[in-house]
Coordinates of C-alpha atoms in Angstrom, one line a residue:
Chain A
M174 CA 8.2 -15.2 6.2
K175 CA 5.0 -16.8 7.1
D176 CA 2.4 -18.0 4.5
N177 CA 0.7 -15.2 2.8
P178 CA -3.1 -15.6 2.7
Y179 CA -3.7 -12.1 1.3
K180 CA -4.5 -11.2 -2.4
I181 CA -5.0 -8.2 -4.5
S182 CA -8.6 -8.2 -5.8
A183 CA -8.4 -5.1 -8.1
Y184 CA -6.3 -2.1 -9.1
C185 CA -6.7 1.2 -10.7
R186 CA -4.4 3.8 -12.3
I187 CA -4.9 7.4 -13.2
K188 CA -2.0 9.1 -14.9
E189 CA -1.5 11.5 -17.8
Q190 CA -5.1 11.8 -18.8
R191 CA -5.7 8.1 -18.7
V192 CA -7.7 5.8 -16.4
S193 CA -7.3 2.1 -16.3
V194 CA -8.8 -0.6 -14.1
N195 CA -7.3 -4.1 -13.8
G196 CA -5.0 -3.4 -16.7
E197 CA -7.7 -2.2 -19.0
I198 CA -7.9 1.3 -20.3
I199 CA -11.3 2.8 -19.5
L200 CA -10.9 6.4 -20.4
E201 CA -8.4 8.6 -22.3
N202 CA -8.8 12.3 -22.7
S203 CA -5.6 13.8 -24.0
G204 CA -4.7 17.5 -24.2
I205 CA -6.5 18.8 -21.1
D206 CA -5.1 20.0 -17.8
F207 CA -5.7 18.2 -14.5
P208 CA -8.8 20.2 -13.3
A209 CA -10.6 19.6 -16.7
F210 CA -9.5 16.0 -16.9
I211 CA -10.6 15.0 -13.4
K212 CA -13.9 16.7 -14.0
S213 CA -14.3 14.6 -17.1
V214 CA -13.5 11.5 -15.1
Y215 CA -16.1 12.5 -12.5
K216 CA -18.7 12.8 -15.2
Y217 CA -17.7 9.7 -17.1
F218 CA -18.2 7.6 -14.0
D219 CA -21.6 9.1 -13.2
T220 CA -20.5 10.4 -9.9
D221 CA -23.0 12.4 -7.8
Y222 CA -21.1 14.0 -4.9
P223 CA -21.2 17.8 -4.8
K224 CA -18.5 17.9 -2.1
F225 CA -16.1 16.8 -4.8
F226 CA -16.0 20.3 -6.2
K227 CA -14.7 21.8 -2.9
M228 CA -11.8 19.4 -2.7
D229 CA -8.2 20.3 -3.6
N230 CA -6.6 18.6 -6.5
L231 CA -4.8 15.8 -4.5
S232 CA -8.1 14.9 -2.9
K233 CA -9.9 14.9 -6.2
L234 CA -7.4 12.5 -7.7
A235 CA -7.4 10.1 -4.7
F236 CA -11.2 10.3 -4.4
M237 CA -11.8 9.4 -8.1
A238 CA -9.2 6.6 -8.0
A239 CA -11.0 5.1 -5.0
E240 CA -14.4 5.7 -6.6
I241 CA -13.5 4.0 -9.8
L242 CA -11.8 1.1 -8.1
I243 CA -14.9 0.4 -6.0
K244 CA -17.3 0.8 -8.9
R245 CA -15.4 -0.9 -11.7
G246 CA -13.3 -3.3 -9.6
K247 CA -16.6 -4.9 -8.5
I248 CA -15.8 -4.3 -4.9
G249 CA -19.0 -4.7 -2.8
L250 CA -19.1 -2.2 0.1
E251 CA -21.2 -3.9 2.8
K252 CA -22.3 -1.7 5.7
N253 CA -19.7 -1.2 8.4
Q254 CA -17.0 -2.8 6.4
N255 CA -13.6 -2.3 7.9
I256 CA -11.4 -1.1 5.0
A257 CA -8.2 0.6 6.0
L258 CA -6.6 3.2 3.8
V259 CA -2.8 3.2 3.4
F260 CA -1.7 5.9 1.0
S261 CA 1.7 7.3 0.1
N262 CA 3.3 9.8 -2.2
R263 CA 6.4 12.0 -2.6
A264 CA 5.1 15.6 -2.7
S265 CA 2.8 15.4 0.4
S266 CA 0.3 18.2 0.0
L267 CA 2.8 20.7 -1.5
D268 CA 0.5 21.5 -4.4
T269 CA -2.0 23.1 -2.0
D270 CA 0.7 24.2 0.4
R271 CA 2.0 26.6 -2.3
K272 CA -1.5 28.0 -2.7
H273 CA -1.7 28.7 1.0
E274 CA 1.8 30.2 0.9
D275 CA 0.7 32.6 -1.9
S276 CA -2.1 33.9 0.3
I277 CA 0.2 34.8 3.2
K278 CA 3.5 35.7 1.5
D279 CA 2.8 39.4 1.3
L280 CA 1.3 41.2 4.3
D281 CA -0.3 43.7 2.0
R282 CA -2.2 40.8 0.3
Y283 CA -2.8 38.6 3.3
Y284 CA -5.9 36.4 2.8
P285 CA -5.4 32.9 4.3
S286 CA -8.4 30.8 3.9
P287 CA -9.5 27.8 6.1
A288 CA -11.0 26.2 3.0
I289 CA -7.5 25.9 1.5
F290 CA -5.5 25.5 4.7
V291 CA -7.4 22.3 5.7
Y292 CA -6.0 20.7 2.6
T293 CA -2.4 21.4 3.5
L294 CA -2.2 17.9 5.0
P295 CA -1.8 14.8 2.7
N296 CA -4.1 12.6 4.8
I297 CA -7.1 14.8 4.1
C298 CA -7.8 12.9 0.9
M299 CA -8.2 9.8 3.0
G300 CA -10.6 11.6 5.2
E301 CA -12.7 12.5 2.1
I302 CA -12.8 8.9 1.0
S303 CA -13.7 7.8 4.5
I304 CA -16.6 10.2 4.6
R305 CA -17.8 9.2 1.2
H306 CA -17.9 5.5 2.0
H307 CA -18.5 5.6 5.7
L308 CA -15.2 4.0 6.6
Y309 CA -14.5 4.2 10.3
S310 CA -11.2 2.6 9.7
E311 CA -7.5 3.2 9.9
N312 CA -5.9 5.9 7.7
S313 CA -2.1 6.1 7.4
F314 CA -0.2 8.4 5.0
F315 CA 3.4 7.8 4.2
I316 CA 5.9 9.9 2.3
F317 CA 8.5 8.0 0.3
D318 CA 11.1 9.2 -2.2
E319 CA 9.4 6.9 -4.7
F320 CA 6.8 4.2 -4.8
N321 CA 7.8 1.7 -2.1
P322 CA 6.0 -1.6 -2.5
G323 CA 8.1 -3.3 0.2
Y324 CA 7.0 -1.0 3.0
L325 CA 3.4 -0.9 1.8
N326 CA 3.2 -4.7 1.6
D327 CA 4.6 -5.2 5.1
Y328 CA 2.4 -2.6 6.7
T329 CA -0.8 -3.9 4.9
H330 CA 0.0 -7.4 5.9
G331 CA 0.4 -6.4 9.5
L332 CA -3.0 -4.6 9.5
L333 CA -4.8 -7.6 8.1
E334 CA -2.9 -10.1 10.3
D335 CA -3.7 -8.1 13.5
G336 CA -7.3 -8.0 12.5
K337 CA -7.2 -4.2 12.4
A338 CA -8.9 -4.3 8.9
D339 CA -10.8 -6.8 6.7
K340 CA -9.5 -5.2 3.6
V341 CA -6.9 -2.5 2.8
L342 CA -7.1 0.1 0.0
C343 CA -3.5 0.8 -0.6
G344 CA -1.3 2.7 -3.0
W345 CA 0.3 5.9 -4.3
V346 CA -1.4 9.3 -4.9
E347 CA 0.9 12.0 -6.2
L348 CA 0.1 15.4 -7.6
E349 CA 2.0 18.5 -8.4
E350 CA 0.3 21.0 -10.8
D351 CA -0.2 19.0 -14.0
A352 CA 1.9 16.0 -13.0
Y353 CA -0.2 13.4 -11.3
D354 CA -0.2 9.7 -10.7
A355 CA -2.6 7.6 -8.7
F356 CA -2.2 3.8 -8.3
L357 CA -4.6 2.2 -5.9
Y358 CA -5.2 -1.5 -5.2
M359 CA -7.4 -3.5 -2.9
V360 CA -5.9 -6.2 -0.6
T361 CA -8.3 -8.8 0.6
K362 CA -8.5 -12.5 1.6
N363 CA -9.6 -13.4 -2.0
G364 CA -8.5 -12.3 -5.3
P365 CA -6.7 -13.3 -8.5
I366 CA -3.3 -11.6 -7.8
E367 CA -0.6 -12.4 -5.2
H368 CA 0.0 -9.8 -2.6
N369 CA 3.8 -9.3 -2.1
A370 CA 6.3 -6.6 -2.9
E371 CA 7.3 -8.0 -6.3
A372 CA 3.7 -8.5 -7.4
I373 CA 2.7 -5.0 -6.3
N374 CA 5.7 -3.5 -8.2
R375 CA 4.7 -5.5 -11.3
L376 CA 1.2 -4.1 -11.2
Y377 CA 2.5 -0.6 -10.7
K378 CA 4.6 -0.9 -13.8
R379 CA 2.1 -2.9 -15.9
S380 CA -0.8 -0.6 -15.2
W381 CA 1.0 2.2 -16.9
E382 CA 2.7 0.2 -19.7
I383 CA -0.6 -0.9 -21.2
Chain B
M150 CA 4.1 -13.0 20.4
S151 CA 7.2 -11.1 21.7
K152 CA 6.6 -7.7 23.2
V153 CA 7.5 -4.4 21.7
Y154 CA 8.8 -1.7 24.0
L155 CA 9.4 2.1 24.0
S156 CA 12.8 2.8 25.4
Y157 CA 15.4 5.6 25.3
N158 CA 13.7 8.9 24.6
N159 CA 14.4 12.6 24.2
I160 CA 12.5 15.9 24.1
V161 CA 14.0 19.0 22.6
S162 CA 11.8 21.8 23.8
S163 CA 11.9 25.4 25.1
F164 CA 12.7 23.8 28.5
G165 CA 15.9 22.2 27.3
F166 CA 17.4 19.4 25.3
D167 CA 16.4 16.2 27.1
S168 CA 13.2 14.6 28.4
E169 CA 14.1 15.3 32.0
A170 CA 14.3 19.0 31.5
A171 CA 10.8 19.0 30.1
V172 CA 9.3 16.6 32.6
D173 CA 10.8 18.6 35.6
K174 CA 9.0 21.7 34.4
V175 CA 5.7 19.8 33.9
K176 CA 6.0 18.3 37.3
N177 CA 6.5 21.8 38.8
E178 CA 3.5 23.0 36.7
V179 CA 5.7 25.5 34.8
S180 CA 4.4 26.4 31.3
G181 CA 6.7 27.1 28.4
L182 CA 4.1 29.3 26.7
Q183 CA 5.1 32.9 26.2
W184 CA 3.4 36.0 24.7
V185 CA 5.2 36.7 21.4
D186 CA 4.8 39.7 19.1
D187 CA 6.3 38.8 15.8
P188 CA 4.5 40.1 12.7
M189 CA 6.7 37.7 10.6
L190 CA 4.7 34.9 12.1
L191 CA 1.3 36.5 12.7
P192 CA 0.1 40.0 12.4
K193 CA -1.2 39.9 16.0
P194 CA 0.7 38.8 19.1
F195 CA 0.0 35.2 20.4
Y196 CA 1.1 32.6 22.9
T197 CA 3.6 30.0 21.8
S198 CA 6.5 27.9 23.0
R199 CA 9.6 28.0 20.7
I200 CA 13.1 26.7 20.8
D201 CA 15.8 29.3 21.3
Q202 CA 18.0 29.3 18.2
E203 CA 21.2 30.3 19.9
K204 CA 20.9 27.6 22.5
L205 CA 20.1 25.0 19.8
Q206 CA 23.2 26.1 17.9
Q207 CA 25.3 25.7 21.0
E208 CA 23.9 22.2 21.6
L209 CA 24.7 21.2 18.0
T210 CA 28.3 22.4 18.6
T211 CA 28.5 20.5 21.9
L212 CA 27.4 17.4 20.2
G213 CA 29.8 17.9 17.3
I214 CA 27.0 18.0 14.7
K215 CA 28.3 19.9 11.7
G216 CA 26.7 20.8 8.3
Q217 CA 24.1 23.0 6.7
F218 CA 20.8 22.1 8.3
T219 CA 17.4 23.8 8.5
R220 CA 15.9 24.8 11.8
L221 CA 13.7 21.7 12.0
E222 CA 16.5 19.4 11.0
K223 CA 18.7 20.9 13.7
M224 CA 16.1 20.1 16.3
M225 CA 15.6 16.6 15.0
L226 CA 19.3 15.9 14.7
V227 CA 19.9 16.9 18.3
S228 CA 17.0 14.9 19.6
L229 CA 17.7 11.7 17.6
H230 CA 21.5 11.9 18.2
K231 CA 20.9 11.7 21.9
V232 CA 18.6 8.7 21.7
I233 CA 20.9 6.7 19.3
K234 CA 23.8 7.4 21.5
A235 CA 22.0 6.4 24.7
S236 CA 20.6 3.2 23.2
N237 CA 23.9 2.1 21.7
V238 CA 22.1 0.3 18.9
S239 CA 24.2 -0.1 15.8
L240 CA 22.4 0.9 12.6
T241 CA 22.0 -2.4 10.7
T242 CA 19.5 -3.5 8.1
K243 CA 17.2 -4.5 10.9
V244 CA 17.0 -0.9 12.3
G245 CA 14.3 1.4 10.9
L246 CA 13.9 5.2 10.9
I247 CA 10.5 6.8 11.1
I248 CA 10.1 10.5 10.8
S249 CA 6.9 12.0 11.9
T250 CA 5.9 15.5 10.8
T251 CA 3.0 17.4 9.4
K252 CA 4.8 20.2 7.6
G253 CA 8.6 19.5 7.8
N254 CA 10.7 22.3 6.3
I255 CA 7.6 24.3 5.3
D256 CA 9.3 27.5 6.4
L257 CA 11.5 27.2 3.3
L258 CA 8.5 28.0 1.1
D259 CA 8.7 31.5 2.6
E260 CA 12.4 32.0 2.6
G261 CA 14.5 29.2 1.2
G262 CA 17.7 31.1 1.7
Q263 CA 20.8 28.8 1.2
F264 CA 18.7 25.6 0.8
S265 CA 17.6 24.1 -2.5
K266 CA 13.9 24.1 -3.4
E267 CA 13.9 20.3 -3.0
R268 CA 14.5 20.6 0.7
V269 CA 10.9 21.4 1.4
Y270 CA 9.9 17.9 0.3
L271 CA 9.5 15.6 3.3
S272 CA 11.3 12.7 1.6
V273 CA 14.3 15.0 1.0
M274 CA 14.3 16.1 4.7
G275 CA 14.0 12.4 5.6
K276 CA 17.1 11.6 3.5
V277 CA 19.1 14.3 5.3
I278 CA 18.3 12.7 8.7
H279 CA 18.9 9.3 7.3
D280 CA 22.3 10.2 5.7
F281 CA 23.5 12.1 8.7
F282 CA 23.3 9.1 11.0
G283 CA 24.0 6.5 8.3
F284 CA 20.8 4.4 8.6
K285 CA 20.9 1.3 6.3
T286 CA 17.1 1.2 5.6
E287 CA 15.0 3.7 3.7
P288 CA 13.4 6.3 6.0
I289 CA 9.6 6.1 6.5
V290 CA 8.0 9.5 6.8
V291 CA 4.6 9.6 8.5
S292 CA 2.5 12.6 7.8
N293 CA -1.0 12.1 9.2
A294 CA -2.0 15.4 10.7
C295 CA -2.0 15.7 14.5
V296 CA -2.0 12.0 15.1
S297 CA 1.3 11.5 13.3
G298 CA 3.4 11.3 16.5
I299 CA 1.4 8.6 18.2
L300 CA 0.5 6.8 14.9
A301 CA 4.3 6.6 14.3
V302 CA 4.5 4.5 17.5
A303 CA 1.8 2.1 16.3
I304 CA 3.5 1.9 12.9
A305 CA 6.9 1.1 14.4
K306 CA 5.3 -1.6 16.5
R307 CA 3.7 -3.2 13.4
F308 CA 6.9 -3.1 11.3
I309 CA 8.7 -4.8 14.2
R310 CA 5.9 -7.4 14.6
Q311 CA 6.1 -8.1 10.8
G312 CA 9.8 -9.0 11.3
R313 CA 11.0 -6.1 9.1
F314 CA 12.9 -4.4 11.9
D315 CA 14.1 -5.3 15.4
H316 CA 14.5 -1.7 16.4
V317 CA 12.9 1.5 15.1
F318 CA 14.1 5.0 15.9
I319 CA 11.3 7.6 15.7
V320 CA 12.0 11.3 15.4
C321 CA 9.1 13.8 15.4
G322 CA 9.0 17.5 14.9
D323 CA 7.1 20.5 13.6
L324 CA 7.8 24.2 13.6
V325 CA 5.9 27.3 14.6
T326 CA 5.8 29.1 11.2
K327 CA 3.9 31.8 9.4
F328 CA 2.4 29.0 7.3
I329 CA 0.9 27.3 10.4
M330 CA 0.0 30.4 12.4
S331 CA -1.9 32.0 9.5
G332 CA -3.8 28.8 8.9
F333 CA -4.9 28.1 12.4
N334 CA -5.7 31.8 12.8
S335 CA -7.9 31.7 9.7
F336 CA -9.9 28.9 11.4
Q337 CA -10.2 31.3 14.4
A338 CA -8.8 28.4 16.5
L339 CA -6.1 30.4 18.3
S340 CA -6.5 31.4 22.0
D341 CA -5.5 34.9 23.1
E342 CA -4.4 33.4 26.5
P343 CA -2.5 30.3 27.6
C344 CA -4.8 27.4 26.6
R345 CA -7.1 25.8 29.1
P346 CA -7.9 22.2 28.1
Y347 CA -11.3 20.8 29.1
C348 CA -12.0 24.0 31.0
I349 CA -15.2 26.0 30.9
T350 CA -13.2 29.1 30.0
R351 CA -11.3 27.5 27.2
S352 CA -10.9 29.6 24.1
G353 CA -8.7 27.8 21.7
I354 CA -5.3 26.4 21.1
N355 CA -1.7 27.7 21.3
I356 CA 0.8 26.3 18.8
G357 CA 4.2 25.3 20.1
E358 CA 7.3 23.5 18.8
V359 CA 9.3 20.5 19.9
S360 CA 11.3 17.6 18.5
A361 CA 11.0 14.3 20.3
S362 CA 12.7 10.9 19.6
I363 CA 12.4 7.4 20.9
L364 CA 13.7 3.9 20.4
V365 CA 11.1 1.3 19.8
T366 CA 12.5 -2.2 20.2
N367 CA 11.7 -5.9 20.7
D368 CA 14.8 -6.4 22.8
P369 CA 14.1 -6.6 26.5
D370 CA 17.8 -6.0 27.2
R371 CA 17.7 -2.5 25.6
L372 CA 15.3 -0.9 28.0
A373 CA 15.7 2.5 29.7
K374 CA 14.4 3.2 33.2
T375 CA 11.3 4.8 31.8
S376 CA 10.5 2.0 29.4
V377 CA 7.0 0.7 28.7
A378 CA 5.6 -2.1 26.7
I379 CA 3.0 -1.4 23.9
L380 CA 0.0 -3.5 24.8
G381 CA -2.5 -2.3 22.1
E382 CA -3.2 0.3 19.5
G383 CA -6.0 1.4 17.3
S384 CA -6.6 4.1 14.7
C385 CA -10.0 4.9 13.3
N386 CA -11.5 7.7 11.2
D387 CA -14.6 9.6 12.1
A388 CA -15.9 9.5 8.6
N389 CA -17.7 12.7 9.4
H390 CA -15.9 16.0 8.6
I391 CA -12.4 16.9 7.4
S392 CA -11.9 19.8 9.8
G393 CA -14.4 19.3 12.6
P394 CA -14.4 16.4 15.2
S395 CA -17.3 14.0 15.3
R396 CA -20.2 14.9 17.6
T397 CA -20.3 11.4 18.8
G398 CA -16.5 10.9 19.1
E399 CA -17.0 7.8 16.9
G400 CA -13.5 7.5 15.6
L401 CA -11.8 8.1 19.0
Y402 CA -14.3 5.7 20.6
Q403 CA -13.5 2.9 18.1
S404 CA -9.8 3.6 18.3
I405 CA -9.7 3.1 22.0
R406 CA -12.0 0.0 21.8
S407 CA -9.6 -1.5 19.3
A408 CA -6.6 -0.8 21.5
L409 CA -8.3 -2.2 24.6
H410 CA -9.3 -5.3 22.7
Q411 CA -5.7 -5.9 21.5
A412 CA -4.3 -5.2 25.0
K413 CA -6.9 -7.6 26.4
L414 CA -7.8 -5.0 29.0
K415 CA -11.0 -3.3 30.2
A416 CA -11.4 0.4 30.6
N417 CA -11.0 0.3 34.4
D418 CA -7.6 -1.5 34.1
L419 CA -6.2 1.9 32.9
D420 CA -4.5 4.0 35.5
Y421 CA -4.2 7.2 33.5
I422 CA -5.2 8.8 30.2
S423 CA -3.0 11.3 28.4
G424 CA -5.6 13.1 26.3
H425 CA -5.3 15.3 23.2
G426 CA -7.0 18.3 24.9
T427 CA -6.2 21.1 22.4
A428 CA -8.6 23.4 24.3
T429 CA -10.8 24.1 21.3
P430 CA -14.5 23.9 22.2
F431 CA -15.3 21.1 19.8
N432 CA -12.2 18.9 20.3
D433 CA -12.4 18.7 24.1
E434 CA -16.1 18.1 24.0
M435 CA -15.7 15.3 21.5
E436 CA -13.0 13.6 23.7
A437 CA -15.3 13.8 26.7
I438 CA -18.1 12.1 24.8
A439 CA -15.8 9.3 23.6
F440 CA -14.4 8.7 27.1
D441 CA -17.9 8.8 28.5
R442 CA -19.1 6.2 26.0
L443 CA -16.3 4.0 27.2
A444 CA -17.1 4.5 30.9
M445 CA -13.7 6.1 31.5
N446 CA -15.2 8.9 33.5
D447 CA -13.2 8.3 36.7
I448 CA -9.8 7.6 35.1
P449 CA -7.4 10.5 35.9
M450 CA -6.6 12.3 32.7
N451 CA -4.7 15.3 31.5
S452 CA -3.7 17.4 28.5
L453 CA -0.2 18.7 28.3
K454 CA -1.0 21.4 25.8
G455 CA -0.8 24.1 28.5
Y456 CA 3.0 23.4 28.9
F457 CA 4.1 23.0 25.3
G458 CA 1.2 24.2 23.2
H459 CA 0.0 22.0 20.4
T460 CA 3.1 20.7 18.8
L461 CA 1.3 19.1 15.8
G462 CA 3.1 16.1 14.4
A463 CA 5.3 15.8 17.5
S464 CA 2.6 16.1 20.1
G465 CA 1.6 12.4 20.2
L466 CA 5.1 11.2 20.9
L467 CA 6.0 14.2 23.1
E468 CA 3.0 13.4 25.4
T469 CA 3.7 9.7 25.3
I470 CA 7.2 10.3 26.6
V471 CA 5.9 12.5 29.4
G472 CA 3.5 9.7 30.2
M473 CA 6.3 7.2 30.4
H474 CA 8.1 9.5 32.9
S475 CA 4.8 9.9 34.7
L476 CA 4.5 6.1 35.2
H477 CA 8.2 5.9 36.2
Q478 CA 7.7 8.6 38.8
N479 CA 4.3 7.3 39.9
T480 CA 3.1 10.9 39.5
L481 CA 0.0 12.3 37.8
F482 CA 0.8 15.7 36.3
A483 CA -1.7 18.5 36.5
T484 CA -3.5 19.9 33.4
K485 CA -2.0 23.4 33.2
G486 CA -4.7 26.0 32.7
F487 CA -7.6 23.9 33.8
Q488 CA -9.9 25.4 36.3
K489 CA -13.5 24.1 36.0
L490 CA -14.9 21.3 33.9
G491 CA -16.4 22.7 30.7
V492 CA -17.5 19.6 28.7
S493 CA -20.9 18.0 28.7
K494 CA -19.8 14.6 30.1
R495 CA -18.0 14.1 33.4
I496 CA -14.3 13.3 33.0
N497 CA -11.6 13.2 35.7
V498 CA -9.2 16.0 34.7
I499 CA -6.1 16.1 36.9
K500 CA -6.1 19.5 38.7
E501 CA -3.0 19.0 40.9
T502 CA 0.1 17.0 40.5
T503 CA -0.2 14.0 42.8
T504 CA 1.7 10.8 43.5
R505 CA -0.1 7.5 42.9
E506 CA 1.0 4.0 41.9
L507 CA 0.7 3.8 38.1
N508 CA 1.2 0.9 35.8
T509 CA -0.8 1.5 32.6
F510 CA -1.8 4.4 30.5
L511 CA -3.7 5.3 27.4
K512 CA -2.5 8.0 24.9
T513 CA -4.9 9.4 22.5
A514 CA -4.8 12.0 19.7
S515 CA -7.2 13.3 17.0
G516 CA -6.6 15.4 14.0
F517 CA -7.8 17.0 10.7
G518 CA -9.0 14.6 8.2
G519 CA -11.1 12.9 11.0
C520 CA -8.2 10.7 12.2
N521 CA -7.8 9.4 15.7
T522 CA -5.2 7.1 17.3
A523 CA -5.1 5.4 20.7
V524 CA -2.2 3.4 22.2
I525 CA -2.0 1.6 25.5
F526 CA 1.2 1.2 27.4
Q527 CA 2.3 -0.7 30.5
S528 CA 5.2 0.0 32.7
V529 CA 8.0 -2.6 32.8
K530 CA 9.5 -1.3 36.0

């Protein structure tokens, strides 16, 4: 393997009613379900983006993780910056797929809605983040059986090396009903943390075992 | 930097169980779209192209594929089986598996039947394919809306360039299901007639189903007669709207620019464009704007949706494979259904199947979430 000039500059975790950035807990709100929790996160971070309320739950989760990472991870977003998004999860968009399925199961109660159907794709959450931050950059969504730092590392490395992106916002965004887990990290040319599969895995574990 | 090639390939479609069966029909301008009245799929009749289940079962038996598999898995197993066999690549730790699909076994949400609830998870379906063939590496499932099939090609190339794999097998597939039909119908995106890409009379899409497979390799000794080299790729978001294409074609424009830059080519070096051409008013218009911005107005282009319908997560690879055969046969295939240009910018839509020397082509796709992908290929004949 060649020299690895890429680093992780910041990371964020949202899981079980807790938000942390760079290993520091920022917010904890126990005893509430996901919709109430993510709304409290939205408010806590002074977010002003009405489109948020139209999003499905997976998009809300991914959107807030990106939002927090950019705000609290001190990541400056210059105009026209080329930040690729490389996301992954296990359940794809099944949480919303089941809602669409409920609306078509019964021909007597048949009411499919485009506002739900459009979210039956996992990459839509990356589209939402791209719109929010004006990112005209690559989006790739992978489905793995579990968090797979090896593949994410290789792929991100390739994007940066080929000059396809200046930075890569990378990670895992999983949601099914009240079980959710978002772990996003930014890979750049500068940063305090090594970027390789072992380091990514360490951060993934450490950001939860705080 | 060593080259990465597309090699052995297969298409499982309503036309048959190999690429040649599909390409022959395209060459003869025969559409696979049929008028179907099946309330289990949609309360009203619609045009689609589906795989005959009896013939598929016969093909599985002929190939000696045994086991309990879902409809999509059967299509994928037949397709990938043929490519693995033709390529004679042994499945070592340097051989990857990429599965491209938007919805996988989504029909199981409606009637799971004999299958466990887990089977609807894409990673579980990936494992079924992986285990059947005995791959030594973890499967990579790509689910990125309607660019999935062509994005999978770019992803395979990148993993090979990173040294992770020497060969990658890609298998793509999506089904015509109640889930999909009801959703596109709710968007009022479906056409009541066989679709007419880029045509002034176009009135929406048809959904179809195929499975397609290919070997992506860095080994110049593993090439098929239709092989091409991947010269460049790009994938850019519109950052505009999650369900509507950009009015300026920004993401597609930037994707193609990025692919051209990497390929070290100019627009007029391209001999042919295989467009996305879903035949919705907005998509086709967006493509024309992007091609116009790149001064690609004169390059012959087509959409193959009039033959297969929109095959979702498989379409990008399906149409790439047909493009490879197009180059091999030095033949430009007609855009089925097209009559008169119906976009605001001039583009050179292929009306009649014609022979011409062809060396390079561009494949593009666009999808929900604002995603776009462009890949440039060159013949190795």
